[in-house]
Amino acid sequence: MTDAAASVPVRRLSDWDAAELHTLVEDYGSPLYVLDRERVRENYRRLETAFPDAEILYAVKANALGEVLSTLREAGAGLECASAGEVQRALGAGASGSEVHYTAVNPPARDLDWVVDAWADGPELTVTAGSEDTIDRLEERGYDGRLCLRVNPGIGAGHHEKVATGAAAKFGVPAERAVDVLADAADRGFDVVGIHAHVGSGVSSDQLEAHREFVARMGDLARNVAGVVGGLEFVDVGGGFGVPYREDEAPLDLESVAEATREALGAVDADLTIEPGRYFVADAGVLLTEVNTVKEARETTVTGVDAGMTTLLRPAMYDAYHPIRNLTAEAGDGSIEAENGPAGRERVPQTVAGPICESGDVFCTDRQLPASKRGDVLAIGNAGAYGYEMANQYNSRPRPASIVLADSEARLARRRETVTDVTRPEREARSASPTDRKNDHDRATDTDNDPVR
C-alpha cells in the first residue's frame, strides 16, 4: 500500500474490476455483497492522518461483519456499539472493554442486563446514556462505571431528514440540562468520563457550517461541565462524515472538516473523540445482482433483478442514489466503452426493480444504462455501509451471502441464508416447552449464538 493509494479520497464504482466481480457471482451466486478489506484500511489511514490526535471509534452499525471489526481494530480503531448485540460482536472480534463504547438509545432491559454483565468482566467499558431514566436503570443494575452522557445540541444535519439526529427529541438529554444531570450522576458514584453528540449521518461539505456550530456548542458544554464535575476524558462529536454516492459528486474535504472541528471545539482539557461508520466502509463494498426479467412498460424499460429492498433498503427508505454498472455488458467483448455503451450495447433509460411486492422496490428510475438482458450481472456501488445491516426477510426472502476480498483472494464471510433459516424460529417455537417459550426473551443475546461469524 503506497501513501498515494491511501490518499485517494473515494473509490468509484468504475474503479472495481468488472471481470473479477462477474466471476464472484459465478462462484458464489447472486445477490452477493462484496467487501474489500484493504479499502477499509485505506479509509482508516486517511481519517487517522486528518485527525492525528483524536480517539477514533468505528460506528459498528454501518457494517457489523466480523471481518470489518477485526480489520479496523487491527488498524487502531475502537468500536462504538448501539446495541448489546453489537457489543457482543465487538468483544467476539477480540476487543477489550477499554476499546468499546456502548451508546444506548432507549435500551431494552435485556440489553442493559447483558452489557452490565459484560462490564463486570471488562470494567473499562464505557456506557453512553441518552436520558436520566437510562442512568437510573443502570444504577438499579449495580452499574457505577464509566459514564458518558449523550446530549441533544439542537442542531441536525445529514443526507436525509430521517438521519439528522442532532436536533431530534429521541436522542440525548437537552444540552441545557446536561451539567445538572452529570453533576447528579457524579454525586451518585458514577465515573463521569465524557459527553457525546451526533449531528447526523452523511454530512457533506456544504453542511460544514452546521457541523462547526454543533462542535462549538459541544466545546462550550465541555468547559461548563468541567467547572462543575471536574475534568472529562473526552468530548465525542460523533461521526456522520459523508461519502459521494453520485458519480459527479465531489468527495468530502476531510482536512477542512478536521480543521473546522478542532477550531470549533476550542481549548478543552479533554481528548477529541470521533466515531465515523459510513466513511470507512461505504466505498469498500458493492452489491452484485442478476437480471431475471426485462419488460417494456408504457413509459420505461423495467429491468428486474434478484436483489430488492430486502437486500439493499437505502433507495426505498431514503430515496438514496447508488451508482449501477452492467458488468456483463462491459465484459461482452473484453472492452469497456462507458460513454457509448459497453460492448456495443445501446444505452436506454431503465428502471431497475427488485422482486418485492412494493412499488418502492426500485434501485433507480429511468437511468441511462446499457440495454440489459436476462442473465446480466449488475453491480450496485457504495453498498458497504447500511447494506447488509438493514437487510431483512420481508416476503420470506433469505438474506444474501457476503464475500470479503483480502490479500488478493476472495473468501466467504457470511453464507447465504435459506428459507429453512427464515422459518427456523417458528419450527423451534412449536417444539419448545412452555418454560422455554417463557424464557425465550432471555436468550435474545445468548452468547451461545456467536454473532461475529
Coordinates of N, CA, C and O in Angstrom, one line a residue, residues 256-340:
S256 N -10.4 19.8 5.7 CA -11.2 21.0 6.1 C -12.1 20.7 7.2 O -12.3 21.5 8.2
V257 N -12.8 19.5 7.2 CA -13.6 19.1 8.3 C -12.8 19.0 9.6 O -13.3 19.4 10.7
A258 N -11.6 18.4 9.5 CA -10.8 18.2 10.7 C -10.4 19.5 11.2 O -10.4 19.8 12.5
E259 N -10.0 20.5 10.4 CA -9.5 21.8 10.8 C -10.7 22.5 11.5 O -10.6 23.2 12.5
A260 N -11.9 22.5 10.8 CA -13.0 23.1 11.4 C -13.4 22.5 12.7 O -13.9 23.3 13.6
T261 N -13.3 21.2 12.9 CA -13.6 20.6 14.1 C -12.7 21.0 15.3 O -13.2 21.4 16.3
R262 N -11.4 21.1 15.0 CA -10.5 21.5 16.0 C -10.7 23.0 16.4 O -10.7 23.3 17.6
E263 N -10.9 23.8 15.4 CA -11.1 25.2 15.7 C -12.4 25.5 16.5 O -12.5 26.3 17.4
A264 N -13.5 24.8 16.1 CA -14.8 25.0 16.7 C -14.8 24.5 18.2 O -15.4 25.1 19.0
L265 N -14.1 23.4 18.4 CA -14.1 22.8 19.7 C -13.4 23.7 20.7 O -13.8 23.9 21.9
G266 N -12.3 24.3 20.3 CA -11.6 25.3 21.1 C -10.8 24.5 22.2 O -10.5 23.3 22.1
A267 N -10.3 25.3 23.1 CA -9.5 24.7 24.2 C -10.3 24.0 25.2 O -11.1 24.6 25.9
V268 N -10.1 22.7 25.3 CA -10.8 21.9 26.3 C -9.7 20.9 26.8 O -8.9 20.4 26.1
D269 N -9.8 20.6 28.1 CA -8.9 19.7 28.8 C -9.5 18.3 28.7 O -9.8 17.7 29.7
A270 N -9.6 17.9 27.4 CA -10.2 16.5 27.1 C -9.8 16.1 25.7 O -9.5 17.0 24.9
D271 N -9.8 14.8 25.5 CA -9.4 14.4 24.2 C -10.7 14.5 23.2 O -11.8 14.4 23.7
L272 N -10.4 14.7 22.0 CA -11.5 14.7 20.9 C -11.7 13.3 20.5 O -10.7 12.5 20.2
T273 N -12.9 12.8 20.5 CA -13.3 11.5 20.0 C -14.2 11.7 18.8 O -15.2 12.5 18.9
I274 N -14.0 10.9 17.8 CA -14.9 10.8 16.6 C -15.3 9.4 16.4 O -14.6 8.5 16.8
E275 N -16.5 9.2 15.8 CA -16.9 7.8 15.6 C -17.6 7.6 14.2 O -18.8 7.4 14.1
P276 N -16.8 7.7 13.1 CA -17.4 7.5 11.8 C -17.8 6.0 11.6 O -17.2 5.1 12.2
G277 N -18.7 5.8 10.7 CA -19.1 4.5 10.3 C -19.0 4.4 8.8 O -18.2 3.7 8.2
R278 N -20.0 5.1 8.1 CA -20.1 5.1 6.7 C -18.8 5.4 6.0 O -18.4 4.7 5.0
Y279 N -18.0 6.3 6.5 CA -16.8 6.8 5.8 C -15.8 5.6 5.6 O -15.1 5.6 4.6
F280 N -15.7 4.7 6.6 CA -14.8 3.6 6.5 C -15.2 2.5 5.4 O -14.3 1.9 4.8
V281 N -16.5 2.3 5.3 CA -16.9 1.1 4.6 C -17.8 1.3 3.4 O -17.9 0.3 2.6
A282 N -18.4 2.4 3.2 CA -19.3 2.6 2.1 C -18.7 2.2 0.7 O -19.2 1.4 0.0
D283 N -17.6 2.9 0.4 CA -17.0 2.7 -1.0 C -16.1 1.4 -1.0 O -15.5 1.1 -2.0
A284 N -16.1 0.7 0.1 CA -15.3 -0.6 0.2 C -16.2 -1.8 -0.2 O -15.8 -2.9 -0.3
G285 N -17.5 -1.5 -0.5 CA -18.4 -2.6 -0.8 C -19.3 -2.3 -2.0 O -19.6 -1.2 -2.3
V286 N -19.6 -3.4 -2.7 CA -20.6 -3.4 -3.8 C -21.6 -4.6 -3.6 O -21.3 -5.5 -2.9
L287 N -22.8 -4.4 -4.2 CA -23.8 -5.4 -4.2 C -23.9 -5.9 -5.7 O -24.1 -5.1 -6.6
L288 N -23.8 -7.2 -5.8 CA -23.9 -7.8 -7.2 C -25.3 -8.5 -7.3 O -25.7 -9.2 -6.4
T289 N -26.0 -8.3 -8.4 CA -27.3 -8.8 -8.6 C -27.5 -9.2 -10.0 O -26.9 -8.6 -10.9
E290 N -28.3 -10.2 -10.3 CA -28.5 -10.8 -11.6 C -29.9 -10.4 -12.2 O -30.9 -10.4 -11.5
V291 N -29.9 -10.0 -13.5 CA -31.1 -9.7 -14.2 C -31.9 -10.9 -14.5 O -31.4 -11.9 -15.0
N292 N -33.2 -10.9 -14.1 CA -34.0 -12.1 -14.3 C -35.2 -11.8 -15.3 O -35.8 -12.7 -15.8
T293 N -35.5 -10.5 -15.4 CA -36.7 -10.1 -16.3 C -36.4 -8.8 -16.9 O -35.9 -7.9 -16.3
V294 N -36.7 -8.7 -18.2 CA -36.6 -7.4 -18.9 C -38.0 -7.1 -19.6 O -38.5 -8.0 -20.3
K295 N -38.6 -6.0 -19.2 CA -40.0 -5.8 -19.6 C -40.1 -4.4 -20.2 O -39.7 -3.4 -19.5
E296 N -40.7 -4.3 -21.3 CA -41.0 -3.0 -21.9 C -42.4 -2.5 -21.4 O -43.4 -3.0 -21.7
A297 N -42.3 -1.5 -20.5 CA -43.6 -1.0 -19.9 C -44.0 0.2 -20.8 O -43.4 0.6 -21.8
R298 N -45.1 0.9 -20.4 CA -45.6 2.0 -21.2 C -44.6 3.1 -21.4 O -44.4 3.7 -22.5
E299 N -43.9 3.5 -20.3 CA -43.0 4.7 -20.3 C -41.6 4.4 -20.0 O -40.8 5.3 -20.0
T300 N -41.2 3.1 -19.8 CA -39.9 2.8 -19.4 C -39.6 1.3 -19.7 O -40.5 0.6 -19.9
T301 N -38.3 1.0 -19.6 CA -37.9 -0.4 -19.6 C -37.7 -0.8 -18.2 O -36.9 -0.2 -17.5
V302 N -38.4 -1.9 -17.7 CA -38.2 -2.4 -16.3 C -37.2 -3.5 -16.4 O -37.4 -4.5 -17.1
T303 N -36.1 -3.3 -15.7 CA -35.1 -4.4 -15.6 C -35.2 -5.0 -14.2 O -34.9 -4.4 -13.2
G304 N -35.7 -6.2 -14.2 CA -36.0 -6.9 -12.9 C -34.7 -7.7 -12.5 O -34.1 -8.4 -13.3
V305 N -34.4 -7.6 -11.2 CA -33.2 -8.2 -10.7 C -33.5 -9.0 -9.4 O -34.6 -8.9 -8.9
D306 N -32.6 -9.9 -9.0 CA -32.9 -10.8 -7.9 C -32.6 -10.2 -6.5 O -32.9 -10.8 -5.5
A307 N -32.0 -8.9 -6.5 CA -31.9 -8.2 -5.2 C -33.1 -7.2 -5.2 O -33.7 -6.9 -6.2
G308 N -33.4 -6.8 -3.9 CA -34.5 -5.9 -3.8 C -34.3 -5.1 -2.5 O -33.3 -5.0 -1.9
M309 N -35.4 -4.5 -2.1 CA -35.4 -3.7 -0.9 C -35.1 -4.5 0.4 O -34.7 -4.0 1.4
T310 N -35.3 -5.8 0.3 CA -34.9 -6.7 1.4 C -33.4 -6.9 1.4 O -32.8 -7.2 2.4
T311 N -32.7 -6.6 0.3 CA -31.3 -6.8 0.2 C -30.5 -5.5 0.4 O -29.6 -5.4 1.2
L312 N -31.0 -4.4 -0.2 CA -30.5 -3.0 0.0 C -31.6 -2.1 0.2 O -32.3 -1.8 -0.8
L313 N -31.9 -1.6 1.4 CA -33.1 -0.9 1.7 C -32.9 0.6 1.4 O -33.9 1.3 1.3
R314 N -31.7 1.1 1.3 CA -31.5 2.6 1.3 C -32.3 3.3 0.2 O -32.8 4.4 0.5
P315 N -32.4 2.8 -1.0 CA -33.1 3.5 -2.0 C -34.6 3.7 -1.7 O -35.2 4.7 -1.9
A316 N -35.2 2.6 -1.1 CA -36.6 2.7 -0.7 C -36.8 3.5 0.5 O -37.8 4.2 0.7
M317 N -35.9 3.4 1.5 CA -36.0 4.1 2.8 C -35.7 5.6 2.7 O -36.4 6.4 3.3
Y318 N -34.7 5.9 2.0 CA -34.2 7.3 1.9 C -34.2 7.9 0.6 O -33.7 9.1 0.4
D319 N -34.8 7.2 -0.4 CA -34.7 7.7 -1.8 C -33.2 7.9 -2.2 O -32.9 8.8 -2.9
A320 N -32.4 7.0 -1.7 CA -30.9 7.2 -1.9 C -30.5 6.8 -3.3 O -31.0 5.8 -3.9
Y321 N -29.5 7.5 -3.8 CA -28.9 7.2 -5.1 C -27.7 6.2 -4.9 O -26.8 6.5 -4.0
H322 N -27.6 5.2 -5.7 CA -26.5 4.3 -5.8 C -26.1 4.1 -7.3 O -27.0 3.9 -8.1
P323 N -24.8 4.3 -7.6 CA -24.4 4.0 -9.0 C -24.6 2.6 -9.4 O -24.5 1.7 -8.5
I324 N -24.8 2.3 -10.7 CA -25.1 1.0 -11.2 C -24.3 0.7 -12.4 O -24.2 1.6 -13.3
R325 N -23.6 -0.4 -12.5 CA -22.9 -0.8 -13.8 C -23.5 -2.2 -14.2 O -23.9 -3.0 -13.4
N326 N -23.5 -2.4 -15.6 CA -23.8 -3.7 -16.1 C -22.5 -4.4 -16.4 O -21.8 -4.1 -17.4
L327 N -22.1 -5.3 -15.6 CA -20.8 -5.9 -15.7 C -20.7 -6.9 -16.9 O -19.7 -7.0 -17.6
T328 N -21.8 -7.5 -17.2 CA -21.9 -8.5 -18.3 C -21.7 -7.7 -19.6 O -21.0 -8.2 -20.5
A329 N -22.4 -6.6 -19.7 CA -22.2 -5.8 -21.0 C -20.8 -5.3 -21.2 O -20.3 -5.4 -22.3
E330 N -20.1 -4.9 -20.1 CA -18.8 -4.5 -20.2 C -17.8 -5.6 -20.6 O -16.8 -5.3 -21.3
A331 N -18.1 -6.8 -20.1 CA -17.2 -7.9 -20.4 C -17.5 -8.6 -21.6 O -16.9 -9.6 -22.0
G332 N -18.6 -8.2 -22.3 CA -19.1 -8.9 -23.5 C -18.0 -9.2 -24.6 O -18.0 -10.3 -25.1
D333 N -17.2 -8.2 -24.9 CA -16.1 -8.4 -25.9 C -14.8 -8.0 -25.3 O -13.9 -7.7 -26.1
G334 N -14.7 -8.0 -24.0 CA -13.4 -7.6 -23.3 C -13.1 -6.1 -23.3 O -12.1 -5.7 -22.9
S335 N -14.1 -5.3 -23.8 CA -13.8 -3.9 -23.8 C -14.8 -3.1 -22.9 O -15.9 -3.6 -22.5
I336 N -14.4 -1.9 -22.5 CA -15.3 -1.1 -21.7 C -15.4 0.2 -22.4 O -14.4 1.0 -22.6
E337 N -16.6 0.6 -22.9 CA -16.8 1.8 -23.6 C -17.9 2.6 -22.9 O -19.1 2.5 -23.2
A338 N -17.5 3.2 -21.8 CA -18.5 3.7 -20.8 C -19.4 4.8 -21.5 O -20.6 4.9 -21.1
E339 N -18.9 5.5 -22.4 CA -19.7 6.6 -23.0 C -20.7 6.2 -24.0 O -21.8 6.7 -24.1
N340 N -20.3 5.2 -24.8 CA -21.2 4.9 -26.0 C -21.8 3.5 -25.9 O -22.4 3.0 -26.9

